[in-house]
Every structure is written in C-alpha cells, then in structure tokens.
PDB file of C-alpha atoms in Angstrom:
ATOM      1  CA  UNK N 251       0.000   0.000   0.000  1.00 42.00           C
ATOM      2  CA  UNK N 252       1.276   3.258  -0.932  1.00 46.00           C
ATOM      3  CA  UNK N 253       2.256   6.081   1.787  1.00 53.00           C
ATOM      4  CA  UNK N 254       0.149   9.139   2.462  1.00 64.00           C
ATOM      5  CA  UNK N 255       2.564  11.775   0.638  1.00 70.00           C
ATOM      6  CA  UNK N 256       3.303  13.022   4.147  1.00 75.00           C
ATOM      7  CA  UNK N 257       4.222   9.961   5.558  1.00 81.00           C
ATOM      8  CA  UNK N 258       6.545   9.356   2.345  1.00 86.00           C
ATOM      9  CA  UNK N 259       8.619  12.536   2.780  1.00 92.00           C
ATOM     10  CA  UNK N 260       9.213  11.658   6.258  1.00 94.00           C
ATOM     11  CA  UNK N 261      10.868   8.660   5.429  1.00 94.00           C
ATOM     12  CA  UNK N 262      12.726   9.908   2.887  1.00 95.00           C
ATOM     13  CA  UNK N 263      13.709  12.871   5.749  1.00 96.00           C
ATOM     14  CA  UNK N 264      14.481   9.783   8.220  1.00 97.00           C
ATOM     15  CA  UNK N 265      16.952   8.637   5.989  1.00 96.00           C
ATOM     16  CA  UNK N 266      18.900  11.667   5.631  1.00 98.00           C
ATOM     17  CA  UNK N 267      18.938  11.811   9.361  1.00 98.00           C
ATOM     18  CA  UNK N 268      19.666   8.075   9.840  1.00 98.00           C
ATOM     19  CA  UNK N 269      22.910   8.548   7.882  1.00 98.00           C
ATOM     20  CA  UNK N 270      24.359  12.056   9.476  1.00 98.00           C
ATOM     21  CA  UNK N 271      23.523  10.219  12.825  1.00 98.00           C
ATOM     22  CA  UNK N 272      25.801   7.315  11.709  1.00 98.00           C
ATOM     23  CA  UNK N 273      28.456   9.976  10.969  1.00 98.00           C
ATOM     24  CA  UNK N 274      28.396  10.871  14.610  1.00 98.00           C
ATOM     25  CA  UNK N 275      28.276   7.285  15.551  1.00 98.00           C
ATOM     26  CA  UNK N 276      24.640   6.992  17.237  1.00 98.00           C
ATOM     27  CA  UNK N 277      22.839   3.965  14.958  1.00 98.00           C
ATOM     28  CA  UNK N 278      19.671   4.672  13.701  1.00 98.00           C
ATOM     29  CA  UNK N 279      16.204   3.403  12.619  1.00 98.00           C
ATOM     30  CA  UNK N 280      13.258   4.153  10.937  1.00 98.00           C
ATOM     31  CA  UNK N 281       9.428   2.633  11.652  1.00 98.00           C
ATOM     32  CA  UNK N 282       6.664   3.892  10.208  1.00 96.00           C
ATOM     33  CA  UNK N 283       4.366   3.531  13.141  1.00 97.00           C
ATOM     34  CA  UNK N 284       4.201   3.112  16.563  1.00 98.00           C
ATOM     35  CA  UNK N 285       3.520  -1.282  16.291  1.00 98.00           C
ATOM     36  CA  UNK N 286       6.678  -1.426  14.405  1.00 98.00           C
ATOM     37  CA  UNK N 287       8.849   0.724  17.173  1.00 98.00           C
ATOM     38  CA  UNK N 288       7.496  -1.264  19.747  1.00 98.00           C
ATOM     39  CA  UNK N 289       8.658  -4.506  17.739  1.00 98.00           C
ATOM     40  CA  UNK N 290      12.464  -2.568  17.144  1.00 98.00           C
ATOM     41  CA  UNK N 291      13.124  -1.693  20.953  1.00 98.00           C
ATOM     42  CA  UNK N 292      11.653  -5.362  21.730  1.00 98.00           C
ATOM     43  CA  UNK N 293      14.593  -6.820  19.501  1.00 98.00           C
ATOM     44  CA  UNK N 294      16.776  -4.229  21.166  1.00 98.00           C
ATOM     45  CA  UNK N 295      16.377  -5.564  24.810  1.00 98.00           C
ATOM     46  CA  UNK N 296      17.783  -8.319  26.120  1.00 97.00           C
ATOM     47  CA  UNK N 297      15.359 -10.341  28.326  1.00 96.00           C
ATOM     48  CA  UNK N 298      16.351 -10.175  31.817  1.00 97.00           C
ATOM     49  CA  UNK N 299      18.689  -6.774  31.566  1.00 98.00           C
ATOM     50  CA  UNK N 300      18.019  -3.778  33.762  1.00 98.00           C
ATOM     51  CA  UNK N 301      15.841  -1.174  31.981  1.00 98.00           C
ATOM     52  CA  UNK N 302      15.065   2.493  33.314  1.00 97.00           C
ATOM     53  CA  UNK N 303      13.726   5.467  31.293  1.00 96.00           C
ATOM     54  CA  UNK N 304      13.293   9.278  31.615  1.00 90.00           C
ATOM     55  CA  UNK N 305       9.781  11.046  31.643  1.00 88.00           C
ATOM     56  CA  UNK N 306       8.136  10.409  28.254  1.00 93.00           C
ATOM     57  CA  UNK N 307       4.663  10.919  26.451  1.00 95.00           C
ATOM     58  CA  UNK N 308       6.140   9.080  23.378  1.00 97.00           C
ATOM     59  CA  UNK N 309       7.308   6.094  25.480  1.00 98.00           C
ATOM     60  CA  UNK N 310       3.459   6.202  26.747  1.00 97.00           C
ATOM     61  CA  UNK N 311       1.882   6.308  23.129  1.00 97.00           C
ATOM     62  CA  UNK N 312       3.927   3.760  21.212  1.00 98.00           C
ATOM     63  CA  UNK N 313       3.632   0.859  24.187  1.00 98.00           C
ATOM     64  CA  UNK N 314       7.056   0.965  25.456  1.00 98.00           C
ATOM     65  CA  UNK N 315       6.813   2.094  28.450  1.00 97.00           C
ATOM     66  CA  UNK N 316       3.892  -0.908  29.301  1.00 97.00           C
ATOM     67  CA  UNK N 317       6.697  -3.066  27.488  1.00 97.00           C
ATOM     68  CA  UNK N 318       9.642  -2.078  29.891  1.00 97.00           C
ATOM     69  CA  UNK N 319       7.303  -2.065  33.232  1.00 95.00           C
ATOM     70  CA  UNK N 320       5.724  -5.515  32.807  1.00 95.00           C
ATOM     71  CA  UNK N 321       8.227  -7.552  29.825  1.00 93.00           C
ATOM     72  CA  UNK N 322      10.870  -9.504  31.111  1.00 95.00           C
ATOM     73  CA  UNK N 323      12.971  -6.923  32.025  1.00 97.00           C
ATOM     74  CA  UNK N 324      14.174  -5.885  35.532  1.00 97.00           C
ATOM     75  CA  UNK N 325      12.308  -2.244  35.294  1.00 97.00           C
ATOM     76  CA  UNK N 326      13.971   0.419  37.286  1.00 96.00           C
ATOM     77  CA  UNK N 327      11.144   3.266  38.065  1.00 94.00           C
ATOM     78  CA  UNK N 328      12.789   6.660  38.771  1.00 89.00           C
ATOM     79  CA  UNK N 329       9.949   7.280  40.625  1.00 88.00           C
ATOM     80  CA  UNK N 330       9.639   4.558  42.788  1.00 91.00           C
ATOM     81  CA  UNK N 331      10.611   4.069  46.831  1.00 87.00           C
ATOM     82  CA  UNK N 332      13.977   3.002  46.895  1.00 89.00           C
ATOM     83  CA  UNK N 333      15.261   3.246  43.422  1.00 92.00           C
ATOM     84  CA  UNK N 334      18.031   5.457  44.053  1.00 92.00           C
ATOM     85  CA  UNK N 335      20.051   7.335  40.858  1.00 90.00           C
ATOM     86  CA  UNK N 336      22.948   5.360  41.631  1.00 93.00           C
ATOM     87  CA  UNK N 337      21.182   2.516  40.620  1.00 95.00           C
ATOM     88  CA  UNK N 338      19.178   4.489  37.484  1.00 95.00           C
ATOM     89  CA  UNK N 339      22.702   4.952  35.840  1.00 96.00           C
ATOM     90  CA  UNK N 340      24.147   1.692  36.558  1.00 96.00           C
ATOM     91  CA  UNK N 341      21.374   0.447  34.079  1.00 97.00           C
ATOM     92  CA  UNK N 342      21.847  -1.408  31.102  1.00 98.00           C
ATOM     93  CA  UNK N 343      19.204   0.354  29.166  1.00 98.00           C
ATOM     94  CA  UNK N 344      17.638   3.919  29.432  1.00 98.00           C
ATOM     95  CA  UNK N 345      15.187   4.283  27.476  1.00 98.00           C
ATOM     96  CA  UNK N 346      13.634   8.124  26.325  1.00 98.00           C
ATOM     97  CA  UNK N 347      12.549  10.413  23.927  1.00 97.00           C
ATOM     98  CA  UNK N 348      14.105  13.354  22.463  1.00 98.00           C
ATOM     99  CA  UNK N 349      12.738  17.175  22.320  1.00 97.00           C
ATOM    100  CA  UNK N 350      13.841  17.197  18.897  1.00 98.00           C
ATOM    101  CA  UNK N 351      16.650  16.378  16.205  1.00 98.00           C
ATOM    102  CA  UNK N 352      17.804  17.518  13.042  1.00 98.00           C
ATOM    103  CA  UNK N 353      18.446  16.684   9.894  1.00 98.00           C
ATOM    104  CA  UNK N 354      22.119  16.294  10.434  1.00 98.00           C
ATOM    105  CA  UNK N 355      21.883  13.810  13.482  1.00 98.00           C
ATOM    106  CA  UNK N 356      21.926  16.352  15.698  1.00 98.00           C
ATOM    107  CA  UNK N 357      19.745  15.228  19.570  1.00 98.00           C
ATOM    108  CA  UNK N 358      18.908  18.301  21.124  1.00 98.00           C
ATOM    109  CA  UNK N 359      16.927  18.235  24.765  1.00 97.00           C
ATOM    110  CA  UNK N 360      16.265  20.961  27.041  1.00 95.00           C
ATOM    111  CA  UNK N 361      15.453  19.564  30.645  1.00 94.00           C
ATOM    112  CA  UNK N 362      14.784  20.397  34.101  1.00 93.00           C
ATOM    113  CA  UNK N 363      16.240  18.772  36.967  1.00 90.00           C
ATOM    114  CA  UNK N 364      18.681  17.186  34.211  1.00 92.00           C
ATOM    115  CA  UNK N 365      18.349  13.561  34.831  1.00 91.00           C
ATOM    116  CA  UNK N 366      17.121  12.777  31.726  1.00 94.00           C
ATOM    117  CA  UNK N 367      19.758  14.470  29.828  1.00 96.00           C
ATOM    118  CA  UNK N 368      22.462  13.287  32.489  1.00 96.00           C
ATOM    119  CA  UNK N 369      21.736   9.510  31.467  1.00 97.00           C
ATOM    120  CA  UNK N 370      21.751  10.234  28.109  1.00 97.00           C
ATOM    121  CA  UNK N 371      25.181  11.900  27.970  1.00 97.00           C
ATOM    122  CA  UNK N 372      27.092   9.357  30.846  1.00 96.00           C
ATOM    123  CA  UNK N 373      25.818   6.305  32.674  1.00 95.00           C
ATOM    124  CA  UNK N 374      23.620   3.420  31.694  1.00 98.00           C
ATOM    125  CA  UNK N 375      25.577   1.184  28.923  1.00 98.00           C
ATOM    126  CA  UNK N 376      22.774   1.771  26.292  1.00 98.00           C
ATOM    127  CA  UNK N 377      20.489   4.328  25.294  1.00 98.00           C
ATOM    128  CA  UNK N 378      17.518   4.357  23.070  1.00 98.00           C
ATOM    129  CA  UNK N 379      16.194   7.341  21.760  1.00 98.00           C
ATOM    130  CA  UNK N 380      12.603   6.884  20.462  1.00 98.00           C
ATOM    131  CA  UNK N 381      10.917  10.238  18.425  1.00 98.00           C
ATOM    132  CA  UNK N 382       7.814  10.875  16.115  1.00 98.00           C
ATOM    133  CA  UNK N 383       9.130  12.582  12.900  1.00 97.00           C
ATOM    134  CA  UNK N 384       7.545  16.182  14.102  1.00 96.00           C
ATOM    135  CA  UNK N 385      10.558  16.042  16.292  1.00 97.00           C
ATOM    136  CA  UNK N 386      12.582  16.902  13.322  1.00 97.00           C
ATOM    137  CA  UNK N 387      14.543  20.393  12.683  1.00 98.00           C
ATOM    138  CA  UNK N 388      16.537  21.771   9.771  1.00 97.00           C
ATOM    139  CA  UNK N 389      19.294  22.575  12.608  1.00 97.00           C
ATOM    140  CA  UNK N 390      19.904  23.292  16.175  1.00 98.00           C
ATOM    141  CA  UNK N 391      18.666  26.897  16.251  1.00 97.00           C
ATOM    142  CA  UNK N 392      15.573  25.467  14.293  1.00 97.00           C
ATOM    143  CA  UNK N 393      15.411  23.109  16.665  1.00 97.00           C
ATOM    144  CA  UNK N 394      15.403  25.136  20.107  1.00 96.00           C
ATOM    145  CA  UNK N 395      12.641  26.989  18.843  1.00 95.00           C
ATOM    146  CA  UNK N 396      10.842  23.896  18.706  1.00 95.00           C
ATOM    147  CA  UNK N 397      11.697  23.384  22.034  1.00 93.00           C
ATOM    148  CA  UNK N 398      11.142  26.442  23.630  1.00 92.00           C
ATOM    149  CA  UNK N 399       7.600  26.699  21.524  1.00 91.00           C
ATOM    150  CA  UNK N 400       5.765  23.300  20.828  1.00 91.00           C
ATOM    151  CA  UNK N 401       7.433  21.284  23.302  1.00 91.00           C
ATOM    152  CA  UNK N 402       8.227  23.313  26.696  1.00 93.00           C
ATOM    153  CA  UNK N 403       4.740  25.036  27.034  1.00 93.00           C
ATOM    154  CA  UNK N 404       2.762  21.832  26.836  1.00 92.00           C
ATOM    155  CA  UNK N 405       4.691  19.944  29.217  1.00 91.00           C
ATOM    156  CA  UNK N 406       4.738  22.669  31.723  1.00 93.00           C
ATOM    157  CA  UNK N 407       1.006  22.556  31.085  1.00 93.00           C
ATOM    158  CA  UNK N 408       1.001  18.808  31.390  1.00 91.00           C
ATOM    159  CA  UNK N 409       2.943  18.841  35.193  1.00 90.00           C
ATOM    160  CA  UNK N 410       0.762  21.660  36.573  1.00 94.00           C
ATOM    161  CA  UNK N 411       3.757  23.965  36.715  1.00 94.00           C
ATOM    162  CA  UNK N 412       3.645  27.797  37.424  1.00 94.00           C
ATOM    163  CA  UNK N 413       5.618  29.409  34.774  1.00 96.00           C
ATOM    164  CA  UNK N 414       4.852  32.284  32.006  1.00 94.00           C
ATOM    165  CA  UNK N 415       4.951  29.746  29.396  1.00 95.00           C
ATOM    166  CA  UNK N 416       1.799  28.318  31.416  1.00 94.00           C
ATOM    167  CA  UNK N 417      -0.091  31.695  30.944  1.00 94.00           C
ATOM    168  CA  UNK N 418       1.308  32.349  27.172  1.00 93.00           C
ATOM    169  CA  UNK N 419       1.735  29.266  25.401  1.00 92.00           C
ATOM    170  CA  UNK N 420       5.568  30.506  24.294  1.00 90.00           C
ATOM    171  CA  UNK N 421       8.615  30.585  26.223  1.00 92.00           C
ATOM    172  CA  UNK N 422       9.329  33.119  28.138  1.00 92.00           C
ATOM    173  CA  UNK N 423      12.959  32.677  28.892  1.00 93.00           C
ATOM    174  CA  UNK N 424      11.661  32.166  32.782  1.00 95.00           C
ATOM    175  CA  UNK N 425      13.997  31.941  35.831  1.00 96.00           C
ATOM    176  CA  UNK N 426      10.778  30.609  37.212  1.00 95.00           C
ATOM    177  CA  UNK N 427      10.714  28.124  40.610  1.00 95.00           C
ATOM    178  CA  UNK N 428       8.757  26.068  38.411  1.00 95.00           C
ATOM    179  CA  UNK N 429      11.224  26.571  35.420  1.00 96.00           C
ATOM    180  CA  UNK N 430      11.536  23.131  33.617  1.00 94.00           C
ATOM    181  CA  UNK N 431      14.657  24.673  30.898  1.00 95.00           C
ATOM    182  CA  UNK N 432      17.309  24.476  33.518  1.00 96.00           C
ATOM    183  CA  UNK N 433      20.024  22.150  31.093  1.00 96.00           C
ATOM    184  CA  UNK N 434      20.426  22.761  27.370  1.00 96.00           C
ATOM    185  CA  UNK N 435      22.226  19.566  26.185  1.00 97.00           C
ATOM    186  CA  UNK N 436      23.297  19.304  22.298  1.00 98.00           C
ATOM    187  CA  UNK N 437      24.121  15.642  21.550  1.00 98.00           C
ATOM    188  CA  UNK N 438      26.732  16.266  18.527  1.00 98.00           C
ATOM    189  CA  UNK N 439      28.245  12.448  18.663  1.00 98.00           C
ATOM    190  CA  UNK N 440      28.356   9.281  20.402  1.00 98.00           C
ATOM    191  CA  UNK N 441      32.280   9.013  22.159  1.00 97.00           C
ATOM    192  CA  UNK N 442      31.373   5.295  22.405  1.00 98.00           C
ATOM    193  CA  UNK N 443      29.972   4.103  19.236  1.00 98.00           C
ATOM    194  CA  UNK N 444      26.451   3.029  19.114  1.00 97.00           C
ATOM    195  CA  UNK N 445      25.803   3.175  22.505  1.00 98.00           C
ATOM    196  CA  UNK N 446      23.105   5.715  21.827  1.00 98.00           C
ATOM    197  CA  UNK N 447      20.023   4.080  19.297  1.00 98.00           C
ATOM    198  CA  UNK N 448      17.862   6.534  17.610  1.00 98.00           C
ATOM    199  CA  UNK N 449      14.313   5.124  16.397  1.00 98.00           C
ATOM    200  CA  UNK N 450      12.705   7.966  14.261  1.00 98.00           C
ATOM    201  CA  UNK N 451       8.736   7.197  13.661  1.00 98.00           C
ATOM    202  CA  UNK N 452       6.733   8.246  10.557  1.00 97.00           C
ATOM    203  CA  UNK N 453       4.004   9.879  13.082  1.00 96.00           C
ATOM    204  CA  UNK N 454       2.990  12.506  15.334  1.00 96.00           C
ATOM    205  CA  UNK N 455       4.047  11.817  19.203  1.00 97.00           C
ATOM    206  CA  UNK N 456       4.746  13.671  21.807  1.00 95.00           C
ATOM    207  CA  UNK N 457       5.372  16.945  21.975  1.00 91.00           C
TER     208      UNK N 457
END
C-alpha cells in the first residue's frame, strides 16, 4: 500500500537523518508507526537486563513504556521508593525520547532537573532514543525553537507547573521556581559508538 505523501517525505527525511547520525556514531532506525517501534526496541532488549527510562509521552503512546514495566525486564522506576540514581545509571538500558533532532543527526533536549539528559550523555551502557518525525529540525537553532515553543509550554502545562509559558503558550525565557529549561544539552556524537540508538517514527508523538 502506498504512503500518504506526508508519511513518504518523512521517510525519505528519516533517511537523511539516519545517515548524518551514523556519521556521529549513534545507529539509527526508521518505523513507520508506533507497532513497528514497539517490535524494534523489543529486539533491542535483552530479556532479563536492567531497563530504566526518563519522563516520556512518546514512550506512553507507542507501548514501550507498558513493554519495559511488565516484559521480562528488571524495570527500574525513577519514581519509585527506593530506586536510588545510583542505581538508574548503573542500568543497562535507558530508554527516552528526544525534544527534537535535526536533519544532520543532531539530539537536542532541554530539561529540568537534568536527569534525563544526564543519562543520556554518561551512565547506563545503552540508550535508546525513540521520536515521532515532528521532532525533526533543519538545525539546532531550528530546533530550540521547537523546544522552547511546541514542546516546553505543553509539558509545563502537562505537570501543573507555574511558569509564564503556562499563561502564554511561548517561552518566556523564565527563571521561574517552576522553570523546567534548567540544562540545554546538544548531543553532537556518540564518544562510544552506538551506545546511543535513535528510532525515528513516521508519526505525530509527543510533543
């Protein structure tokens, strides 16, 4: 069956990405829908490692996250009594999304209290990087924009925070309490190759 024409440029954008990201030693993927991402991060896992994962609507949408909590993993919840981070970034997996890439296999996340983007830079052995395709940027200025406009706001929104972006929809470039763009991390390359996985998806998740 033939792709929507929308669809169809994404992939052919996923494979422009897929091959800058090899450049910069981070292996990547392409599925064209959720099912089929679920499937690639199952033949990812080994049965039986230790799996942990940073806060993520895509993980939610595409299954994984149900996948990592109750497969045959040994599931390490951040949020859970008695995990401690010690643990988190002894893991053999961390699973997460990304708040956008670009075109030239450029990651680029923006976090709060960091431990999402401090497991992706150091730590757990592996990392796999799941994103819907309107993640994608022409380049890293492109791509904070994105950020700071259709992906900050809404999560703000989503965690009941108090901040100006809560008010305007945009960022305001807050020093807020509530301020969830503390770290600004640029993922360039991969020091160790491969240990990061990138899995783009031809849809919409996230934000």
């Amino acid at each position: 069956m033939a792709l929507h024409p929308h669809q169809d440029s994404w992939e052919m954008a996923a494979h422009t990405a897929i091959k800058n990201f090899q450049k910069r030693s981070i292996d990547a993927f392409y599925c064209p829908d959720s099912a089929a991402a679920l499937a690639k991060v199952k033949e990812l896992l080994k049965e039986g490692s230790t799996v942990t994962c940073g806060g993520s609507e895509t993980l939610a949408q595409t299954g994984i996250m149900e996948l990592i909590s109750q497969g045959s993993y040994h599931f390490l919840d951040r949020k859970a009594t008695g995990v401690t981070y010690g643990q988190i970034v002894e893991a053999d997996y961390f699973l997460t999304s990304t708040n956008a890439f670009t075109l030239g296999g450029e990651l680029i996340n923006i976090d709060g209290s960091g431990n999402r983007v401090a497991c992706l830079v150091h730590g757990p052995k592996e990392v796999i990087v799941v994103a819907g395709m309107n993640k994608m940027a022409a380049g890293v200025e492109d791509g904070l924009r994105r950020v700071r406009l259709m992906a900050s706001p809404p999560n703000a929104l989503r965690l009941g925070l108090s901040t100006p972006c809560t008010k305007t929809g945009v960022c305001g470039d807050c020093l807020s309490p509530d301020c969830i763009c503390c770290q600004t991390v640029i993922t360039r390359k991969s020091r160790i190759p491969g240990r990061i996985k990138v899995i783009l998806v031809g849809e919409t998740l996230g934000y």
